[in-house]
XYZ file of C-alpha atoms in Angstrom:
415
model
C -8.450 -24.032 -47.656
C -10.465 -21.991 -45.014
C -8.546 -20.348 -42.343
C -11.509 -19.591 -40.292
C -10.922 -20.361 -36.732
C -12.970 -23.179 -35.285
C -15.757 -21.582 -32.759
C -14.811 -22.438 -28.954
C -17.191 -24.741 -27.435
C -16.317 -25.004 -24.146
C -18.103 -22.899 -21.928
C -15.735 -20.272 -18.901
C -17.463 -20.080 -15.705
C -16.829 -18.507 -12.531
C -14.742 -20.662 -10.477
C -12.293 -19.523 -8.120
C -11.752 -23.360 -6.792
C -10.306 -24.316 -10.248
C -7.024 -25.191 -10.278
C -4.781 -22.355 -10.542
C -6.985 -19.598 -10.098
C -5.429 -18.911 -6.427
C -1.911 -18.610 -8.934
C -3.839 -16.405 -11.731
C -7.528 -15.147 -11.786
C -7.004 -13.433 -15.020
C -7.539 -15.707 -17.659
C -10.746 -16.614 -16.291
C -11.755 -13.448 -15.985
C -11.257 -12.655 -19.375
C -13.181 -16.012 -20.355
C -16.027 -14.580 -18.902
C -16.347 -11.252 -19.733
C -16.329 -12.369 -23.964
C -19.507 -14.864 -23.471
C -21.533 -11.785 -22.317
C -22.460 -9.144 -19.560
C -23.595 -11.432 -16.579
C -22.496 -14.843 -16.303
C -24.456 -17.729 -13.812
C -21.879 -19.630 -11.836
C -22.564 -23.601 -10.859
C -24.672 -22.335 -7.895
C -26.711 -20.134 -10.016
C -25.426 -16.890 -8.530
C -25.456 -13.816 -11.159
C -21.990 -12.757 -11.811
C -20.735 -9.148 -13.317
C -17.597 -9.056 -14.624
C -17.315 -5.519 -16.626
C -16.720 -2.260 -15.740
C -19.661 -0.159 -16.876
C -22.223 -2.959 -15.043
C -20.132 -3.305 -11.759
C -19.748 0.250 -11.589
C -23.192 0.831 -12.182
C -24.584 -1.790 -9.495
C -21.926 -0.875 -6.878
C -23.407 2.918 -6.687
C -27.227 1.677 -7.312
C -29.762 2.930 -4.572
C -31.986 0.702 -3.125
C -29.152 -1.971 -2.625
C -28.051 -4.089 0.930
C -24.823 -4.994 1.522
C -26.941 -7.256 4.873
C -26.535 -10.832 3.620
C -29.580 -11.319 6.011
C -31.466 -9.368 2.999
C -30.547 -12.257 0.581
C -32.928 -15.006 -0.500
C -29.814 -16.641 -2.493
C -27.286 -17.121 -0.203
C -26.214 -20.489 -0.233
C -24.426 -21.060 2.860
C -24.281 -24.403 4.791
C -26.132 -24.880 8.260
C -23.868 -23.428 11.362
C -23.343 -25.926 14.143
C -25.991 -25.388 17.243
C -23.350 -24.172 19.230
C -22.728 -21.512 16.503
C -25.751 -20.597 15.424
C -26.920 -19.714 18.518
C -23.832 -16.665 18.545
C -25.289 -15.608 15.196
C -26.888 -13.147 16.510
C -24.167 -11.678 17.836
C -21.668 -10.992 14.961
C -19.916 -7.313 14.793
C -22.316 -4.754 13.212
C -19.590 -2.761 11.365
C -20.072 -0.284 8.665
C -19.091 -2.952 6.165
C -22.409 -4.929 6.544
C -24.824 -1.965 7.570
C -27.338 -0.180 5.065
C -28.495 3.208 5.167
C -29.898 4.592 7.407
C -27.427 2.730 10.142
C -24.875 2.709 7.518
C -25.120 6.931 6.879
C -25.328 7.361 10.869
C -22.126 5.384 11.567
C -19.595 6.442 8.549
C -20.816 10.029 9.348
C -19.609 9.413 12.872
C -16.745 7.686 12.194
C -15.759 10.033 9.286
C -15.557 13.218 11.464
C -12.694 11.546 12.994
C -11.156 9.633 10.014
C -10.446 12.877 8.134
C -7.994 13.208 5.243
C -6.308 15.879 7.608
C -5.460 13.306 10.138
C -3.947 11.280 7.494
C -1.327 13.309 5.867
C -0.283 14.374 9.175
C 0.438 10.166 9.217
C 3.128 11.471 6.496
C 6.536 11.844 7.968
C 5.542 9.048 10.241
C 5.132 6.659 7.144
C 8.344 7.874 6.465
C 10.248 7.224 8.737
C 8.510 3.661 8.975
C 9.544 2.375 6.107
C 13.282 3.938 6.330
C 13.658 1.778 9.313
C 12.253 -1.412 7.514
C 14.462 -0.506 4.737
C 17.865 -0.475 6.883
C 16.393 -3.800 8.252
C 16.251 -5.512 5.094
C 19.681 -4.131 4.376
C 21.295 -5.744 7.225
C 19.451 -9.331 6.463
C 20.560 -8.787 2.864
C 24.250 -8.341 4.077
C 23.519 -12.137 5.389
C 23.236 -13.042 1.808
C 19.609 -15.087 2.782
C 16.410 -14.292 0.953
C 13.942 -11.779 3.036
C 10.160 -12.298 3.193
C 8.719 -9.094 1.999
C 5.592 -10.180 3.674
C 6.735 -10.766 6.901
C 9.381 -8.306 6.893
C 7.983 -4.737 5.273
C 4.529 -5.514 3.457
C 2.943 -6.795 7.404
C 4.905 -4.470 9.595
C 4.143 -1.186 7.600
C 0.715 -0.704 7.872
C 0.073 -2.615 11.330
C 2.523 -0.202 13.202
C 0.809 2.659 11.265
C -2.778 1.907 11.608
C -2.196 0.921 15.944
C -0.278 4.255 15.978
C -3.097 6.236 14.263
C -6.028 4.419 16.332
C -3.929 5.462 19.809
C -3.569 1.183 19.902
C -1.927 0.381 23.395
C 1.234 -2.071 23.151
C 0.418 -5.982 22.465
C 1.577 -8.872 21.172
C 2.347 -7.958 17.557
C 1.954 -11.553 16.107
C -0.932 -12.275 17.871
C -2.852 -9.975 16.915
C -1.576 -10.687 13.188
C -2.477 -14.062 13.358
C -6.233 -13.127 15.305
C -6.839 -10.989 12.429
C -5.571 -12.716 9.655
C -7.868 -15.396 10.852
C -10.691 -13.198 11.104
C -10.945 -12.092 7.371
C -11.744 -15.244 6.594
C -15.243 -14.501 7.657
C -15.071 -12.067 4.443
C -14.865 -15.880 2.092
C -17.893 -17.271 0.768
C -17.379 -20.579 1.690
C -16.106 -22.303 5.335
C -16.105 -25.771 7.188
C -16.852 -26.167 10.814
C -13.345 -25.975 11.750
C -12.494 -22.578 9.798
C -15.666 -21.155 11.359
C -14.659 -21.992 15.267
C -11.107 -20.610 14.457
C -12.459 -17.713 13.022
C -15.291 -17.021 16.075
C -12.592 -18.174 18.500
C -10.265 -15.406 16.954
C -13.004 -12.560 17.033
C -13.136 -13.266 20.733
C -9.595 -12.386 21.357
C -9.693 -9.323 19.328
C -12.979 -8.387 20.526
C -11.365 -8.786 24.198
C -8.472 -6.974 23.490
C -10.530 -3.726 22.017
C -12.951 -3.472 24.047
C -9.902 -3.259 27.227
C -8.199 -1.018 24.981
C -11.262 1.165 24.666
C -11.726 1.464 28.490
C -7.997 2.037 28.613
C -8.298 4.545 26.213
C -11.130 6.598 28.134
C -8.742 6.892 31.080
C -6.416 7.980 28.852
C -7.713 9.970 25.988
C -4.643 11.751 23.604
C -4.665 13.083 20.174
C -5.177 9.986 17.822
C -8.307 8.328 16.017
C -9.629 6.029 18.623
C -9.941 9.347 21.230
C -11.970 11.045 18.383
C -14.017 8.132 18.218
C -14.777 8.053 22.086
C -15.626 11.968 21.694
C -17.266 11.964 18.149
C -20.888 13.185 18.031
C -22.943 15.029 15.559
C -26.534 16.255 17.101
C -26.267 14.967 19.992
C -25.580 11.524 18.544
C -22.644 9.083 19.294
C -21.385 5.911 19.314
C -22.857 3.041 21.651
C -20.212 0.840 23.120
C -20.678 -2.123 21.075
C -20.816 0.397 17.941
C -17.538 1.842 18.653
C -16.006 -1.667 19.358
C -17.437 -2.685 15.985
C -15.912 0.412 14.301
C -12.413 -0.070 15.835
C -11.822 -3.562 14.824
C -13.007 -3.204 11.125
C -10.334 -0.019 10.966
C -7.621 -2.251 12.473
C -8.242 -5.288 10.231
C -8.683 -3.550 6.779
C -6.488 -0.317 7.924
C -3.542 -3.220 7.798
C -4.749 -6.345 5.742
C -5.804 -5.134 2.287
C -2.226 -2.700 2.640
C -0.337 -5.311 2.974
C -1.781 -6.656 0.034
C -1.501 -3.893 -2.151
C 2.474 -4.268 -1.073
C 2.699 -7.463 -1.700
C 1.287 -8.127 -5.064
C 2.529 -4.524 -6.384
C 5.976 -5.399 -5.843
C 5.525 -8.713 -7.235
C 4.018 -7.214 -10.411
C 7.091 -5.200 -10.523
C 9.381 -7.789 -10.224
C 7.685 -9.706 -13.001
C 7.522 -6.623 -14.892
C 11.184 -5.450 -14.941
C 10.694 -2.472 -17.368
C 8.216 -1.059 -15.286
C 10.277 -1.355 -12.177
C 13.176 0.591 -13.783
C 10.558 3.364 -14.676
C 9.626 3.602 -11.398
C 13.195 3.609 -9.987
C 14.231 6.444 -12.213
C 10.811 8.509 -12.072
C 9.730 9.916 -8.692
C 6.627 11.950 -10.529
C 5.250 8.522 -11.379
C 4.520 7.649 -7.347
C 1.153 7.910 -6.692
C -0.325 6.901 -10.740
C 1.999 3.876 -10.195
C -0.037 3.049 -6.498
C -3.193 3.436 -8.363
C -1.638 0.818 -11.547
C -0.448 -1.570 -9.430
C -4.401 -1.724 -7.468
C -5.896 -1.580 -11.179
C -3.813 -4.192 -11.895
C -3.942 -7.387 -9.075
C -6.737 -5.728 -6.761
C -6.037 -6.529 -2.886
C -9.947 -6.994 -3.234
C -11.128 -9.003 -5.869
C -14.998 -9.540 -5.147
C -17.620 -7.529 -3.587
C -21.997 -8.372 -4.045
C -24.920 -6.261 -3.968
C -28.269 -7.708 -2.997
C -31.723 -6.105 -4.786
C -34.133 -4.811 -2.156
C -36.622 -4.054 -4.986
C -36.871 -5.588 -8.376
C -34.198 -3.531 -10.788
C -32.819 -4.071 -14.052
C -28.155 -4.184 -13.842
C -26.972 -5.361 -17.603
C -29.796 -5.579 -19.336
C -31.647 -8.593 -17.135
C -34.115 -8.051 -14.215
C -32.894 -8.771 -10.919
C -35.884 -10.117 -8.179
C -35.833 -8.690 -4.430
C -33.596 -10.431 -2.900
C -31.352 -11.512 -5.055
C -27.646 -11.540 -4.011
C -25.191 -10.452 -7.668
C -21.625 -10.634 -7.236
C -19.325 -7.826 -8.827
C -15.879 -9.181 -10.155
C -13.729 -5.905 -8.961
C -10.259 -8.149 -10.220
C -12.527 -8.258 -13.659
C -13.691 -4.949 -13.829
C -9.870 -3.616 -13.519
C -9.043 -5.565 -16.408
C -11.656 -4.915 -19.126
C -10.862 -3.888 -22.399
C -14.082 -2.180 -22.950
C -13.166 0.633 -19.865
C -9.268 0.113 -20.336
C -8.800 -0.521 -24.200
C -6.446 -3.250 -26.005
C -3.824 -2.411 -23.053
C -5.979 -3.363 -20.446
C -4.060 -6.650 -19.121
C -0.524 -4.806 -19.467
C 1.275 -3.092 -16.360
C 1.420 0.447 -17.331
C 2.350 3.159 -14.564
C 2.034 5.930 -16.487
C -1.898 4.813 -17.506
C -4.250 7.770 -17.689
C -6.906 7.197 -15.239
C -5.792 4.563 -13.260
C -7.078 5.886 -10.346
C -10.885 4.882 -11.994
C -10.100 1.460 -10.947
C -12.641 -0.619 -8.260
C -10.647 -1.423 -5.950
C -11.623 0.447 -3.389
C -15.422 -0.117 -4.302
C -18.020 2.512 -4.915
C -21.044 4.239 -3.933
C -21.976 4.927 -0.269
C -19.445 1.972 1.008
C -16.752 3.418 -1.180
C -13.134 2.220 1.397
C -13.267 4.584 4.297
C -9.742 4.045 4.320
C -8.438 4.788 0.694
C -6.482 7.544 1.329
C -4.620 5.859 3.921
C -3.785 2.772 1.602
C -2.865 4.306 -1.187
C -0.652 7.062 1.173
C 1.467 4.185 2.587
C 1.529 2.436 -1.276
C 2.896 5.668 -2.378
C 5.918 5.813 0.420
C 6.772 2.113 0.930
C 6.937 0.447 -3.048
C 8.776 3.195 -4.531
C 11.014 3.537 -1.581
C 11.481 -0.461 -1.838
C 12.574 -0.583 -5.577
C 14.706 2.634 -4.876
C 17.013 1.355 -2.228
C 17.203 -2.544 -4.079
C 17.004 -1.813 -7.681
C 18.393 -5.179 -8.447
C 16.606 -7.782 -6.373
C 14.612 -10.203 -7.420
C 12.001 -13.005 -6.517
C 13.764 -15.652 -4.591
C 11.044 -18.222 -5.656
C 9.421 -18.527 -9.355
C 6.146 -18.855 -7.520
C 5.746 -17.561 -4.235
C 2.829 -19.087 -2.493
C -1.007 -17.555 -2.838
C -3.276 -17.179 0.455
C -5.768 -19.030 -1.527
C -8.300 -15.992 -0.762
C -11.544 -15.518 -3.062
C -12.379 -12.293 -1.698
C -9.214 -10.707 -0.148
C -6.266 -11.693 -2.674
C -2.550 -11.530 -0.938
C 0.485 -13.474 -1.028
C 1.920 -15.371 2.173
C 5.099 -14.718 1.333
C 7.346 -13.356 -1.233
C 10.948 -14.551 -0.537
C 13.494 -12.113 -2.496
C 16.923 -11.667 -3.066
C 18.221 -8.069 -2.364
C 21.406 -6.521 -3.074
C 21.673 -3.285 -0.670
C-alpha cells in the first residue's frame, strides 16, 4: 500500500477578500509562496511573496511609487464631482519619485533626525507610566480595558502632536479624520468610502494648514518649527509641500504605532511563553519590538511600478507595470527565516531584517520613532499586568489590506 501523499490540486491565490483573511493572512501566504516566486491574482496583478524578490524589487532603481506611472491599475471611475479634485490630492513623500522624492526627504530629514528622537525618550516614558496607572485604576473596576482605545491610540498620538509642536484639538476628531484617511492607502473603495475619506482630508488639511500659520507666529523647539526653517542651498519647503509633509508624519507617526501595539501584544497574549520571557528579560526589549513587526507587520503590502522593462524573479516586467510586494509574506518565509519562520521567537537573530518598514529610498522615515515607543510601551505593558489576558477569543480585525490593526482588543488585567 503506497503512502504517497495525493498531489494538491487546488490552486492558492492572492485574496485578501476571502473569508478569514482579515482574522489570519498567514496561511495564504504560505499557499502562495510553495506554487512559485510570483503569483497572478484574479485581476492579473503580479504578486511577490518571498523575501529575496521583495527585497530585491523594493530597493530596485528605476522604480515609481506614482500610481499615475501605472498602466495596470485597475481602479473604478471617480464620480465627476471627484474626479475633478484629482488633481489635487496631497503630494507627500510617500507617492513622490526621485528627484521630488530625494528633494523633500532630504528636507524633511534635516529636521526628523535620530537626535530629536531619543531626546522623545523620557517623554515616552513618562507617557506610558501614566497610561499604565490608568489602566490600573479601570482594572480595579474589575471591567475589561480596550488596549486600543486606552494605551495602543493614546501613546503615539500624544507623542507624535508633541514632537510636531501640534497645537491643542479635539483628540477624537482628529483620530477619527485620520483613521478615515488611511483608507486612501486600500486598493479598493466605493463612492461612499471615497467622499468620507476626501471629506476627512479636508478637515485635517484645514486644521494643518491653521496650525502651520499658528506655528509661524509662534515658532519653539519641536519638528514642525524645523520644518518651517529647514533649507539646504537655498531650498525649502513651499506651503502646500510642508502641509503635505506634516500630515503624512501625523498619520503614520501614530497609525502604523498603534498597530505595532496592538497586534504585538496580542501575539503575546496568544503566545504565553513568550510573554513570560519578555516579563522576566529586560535585555530582550528592542529584538522583541523588531519580532513582534517580523511577525504580524502593521504594514502588510507595498507595490513598485517598472518605469523601464526589468527582470524581478526570474520574469520580465513591461514599463508600466504595477507588482505588488507581500511585506506580511516576506516576514514569514522559510527560505530567509528557516523551518522557524511562522513561530514567535524574541530572541530571533536578525529580526530586525524584517520589511516592515520597507526598503530602498522610501525606507519609513519614521522607524526609529516606532520601534522607540514599541520598545517602552509593550514591555512596560506585560511588566506591570503579567497575568492578563484577552477578554475576547477574537477581538475584531479593521478589515485593512494594506495597513493591518485591530479595533479593539478588550483584556482582562489584574494590577
Amino acid at each position: 500500500m503506497s503512502t504517497t501523499a495525493e498531489p494538491c490540486t487546488e490552486t492558492a491565490m492572492y485574496n485578501p477578500f476571502e473569508p478569514g483573511f482579515a482574522d489570519d493572512p498567514y496561511p495564504q501566504y504560505t499557499a502562495i509562496r510553495a506554487q512559485g516566486r510570483v503569483h497572478r491574482n484574479p485581476l492579473g496583478l503580479r504578486v511577490l511573496s518571498h523575501y529575496d524578490d521583495c527585497f530585491e524589487l523594493l530597493r530596485l532603481a528605476g522604480t515609481s511609487v506614482d500610481d499615475r506611472n501605472a498602466t495596470n491599475l485597475l481602479v473604478p471611475p471617480l464620480p465627476d464631482d471627484l474626479a475633478d479634485r484629482a488633481g489635487e490630492r496631497s503630494r507627500s513623500i510617500l507617492s513622490l519619485d526621485p528627484p521630488d522624492h530625494t528633494r523633500l526627504r532630504r528636507l524633511v530629514s534635516s529636521a526628523f533626525t535620530v537626535r530629536r528622537i531619543e531626546r522623545l525618550r523620557d517623554r515616552v516614558q513618562q507617557l506610558v507610566a501614566g497610561l499604565l496607572d490608568g489602566l490600573a485604576g479601570a482594572a480595579r473596576e474589575g471591567a475589561p480595558v480596550d488596549l486600543i482605545a486606552q494605551f495602543a491610540f493614546p501613546l503615539p498620538f500624544v507623542v507624535i502632536s508633541e514632537l510636531l509642536g501640534m497645537p491643542e484639538g479635539d483628540r477624537d476628531q482628529l483620530r477619527a479624520w485620520s483613521h478615515e484617511m488611511t483608507k486612501s492607502l486600500e486598493p479598493f473603495s466605493d463612492d461612499e468610502s471615497l467622499r468620507r475619506i476626501v471629506a476627512s482630508a479636508d478637515k485635517m488639511f484645514h486644521h494643518v494648514d491653521e496650525a502651520i500659520e499658528w506655528k509661524r507666529r509662534n515658532p519653539g523647539d519641536d519638528l514642525l518649527s524645523a520644518m518651517i526653517a529647514a533649507e539646504e542651498d537655498g531650498d525649502r519647503l513651499t506651503p502646500a509641500e510642508l502641509r503635505d509633509q506634516v500630515v503624512l508624519l501625523y498619520l503614520a507617526g501614530h497609525e502604523t504605532t498603534v498597530n505595532l501595539i496592538g497586534n504585538g501584544t496580542l501575539a503575546l497574549l496568544r503566545h504565553r511563553d513568550q510573554l513570560d520571557r519578555l516579563v522576566a528579560d529586560p535585555a530582550l526589549d528592542a529584538n522583541a519590538i523588531d519580532e513582534l513587526l517580523r511577525y504580524d507587520s502593521p504594514v502588510q503590502v507595498s507595490r513598485r511600478i517598472a518605469m523601464t522593462e526589468i527582470e524581478v524573479a526570474g520574469e520580465t516586467i513591461a514599463a508600466g507595470e504595477l507588482v505588488l510586494t507581500l511585506l506580511g509574506s516576506s516576514n514569514r518565509d522559510e527560505a530567509k527565516w528557516g523551518p522557524t519562520a511562522a513561530d514567535l521567537d524574541l530572541g530571533r537573530e536578525g529580526a530586525s531584517g524584517h520589511l516592515s518598514f520597507g526598503s530602498g529610498i522610501h525606507h519609513c522615515l519614521g522607524s526609529a520613532l516606532a520601534r522607540l515607543e514599541g520598545a517602552e510601551a509593550v514591555p512596560a505593558l506585560v511588566r506591570r499586568f503579567p497575568t492578563m489576558d484577552l477578554a475576547a477569543d477574537n477581538p475584531p480585525w479593521n478589515g485593512r489590506i494594506v495597513l493591518r490593526g485591530l479595533d479593539a482588543l478588550p483584556v482582562t488585567l489584574a494590577s
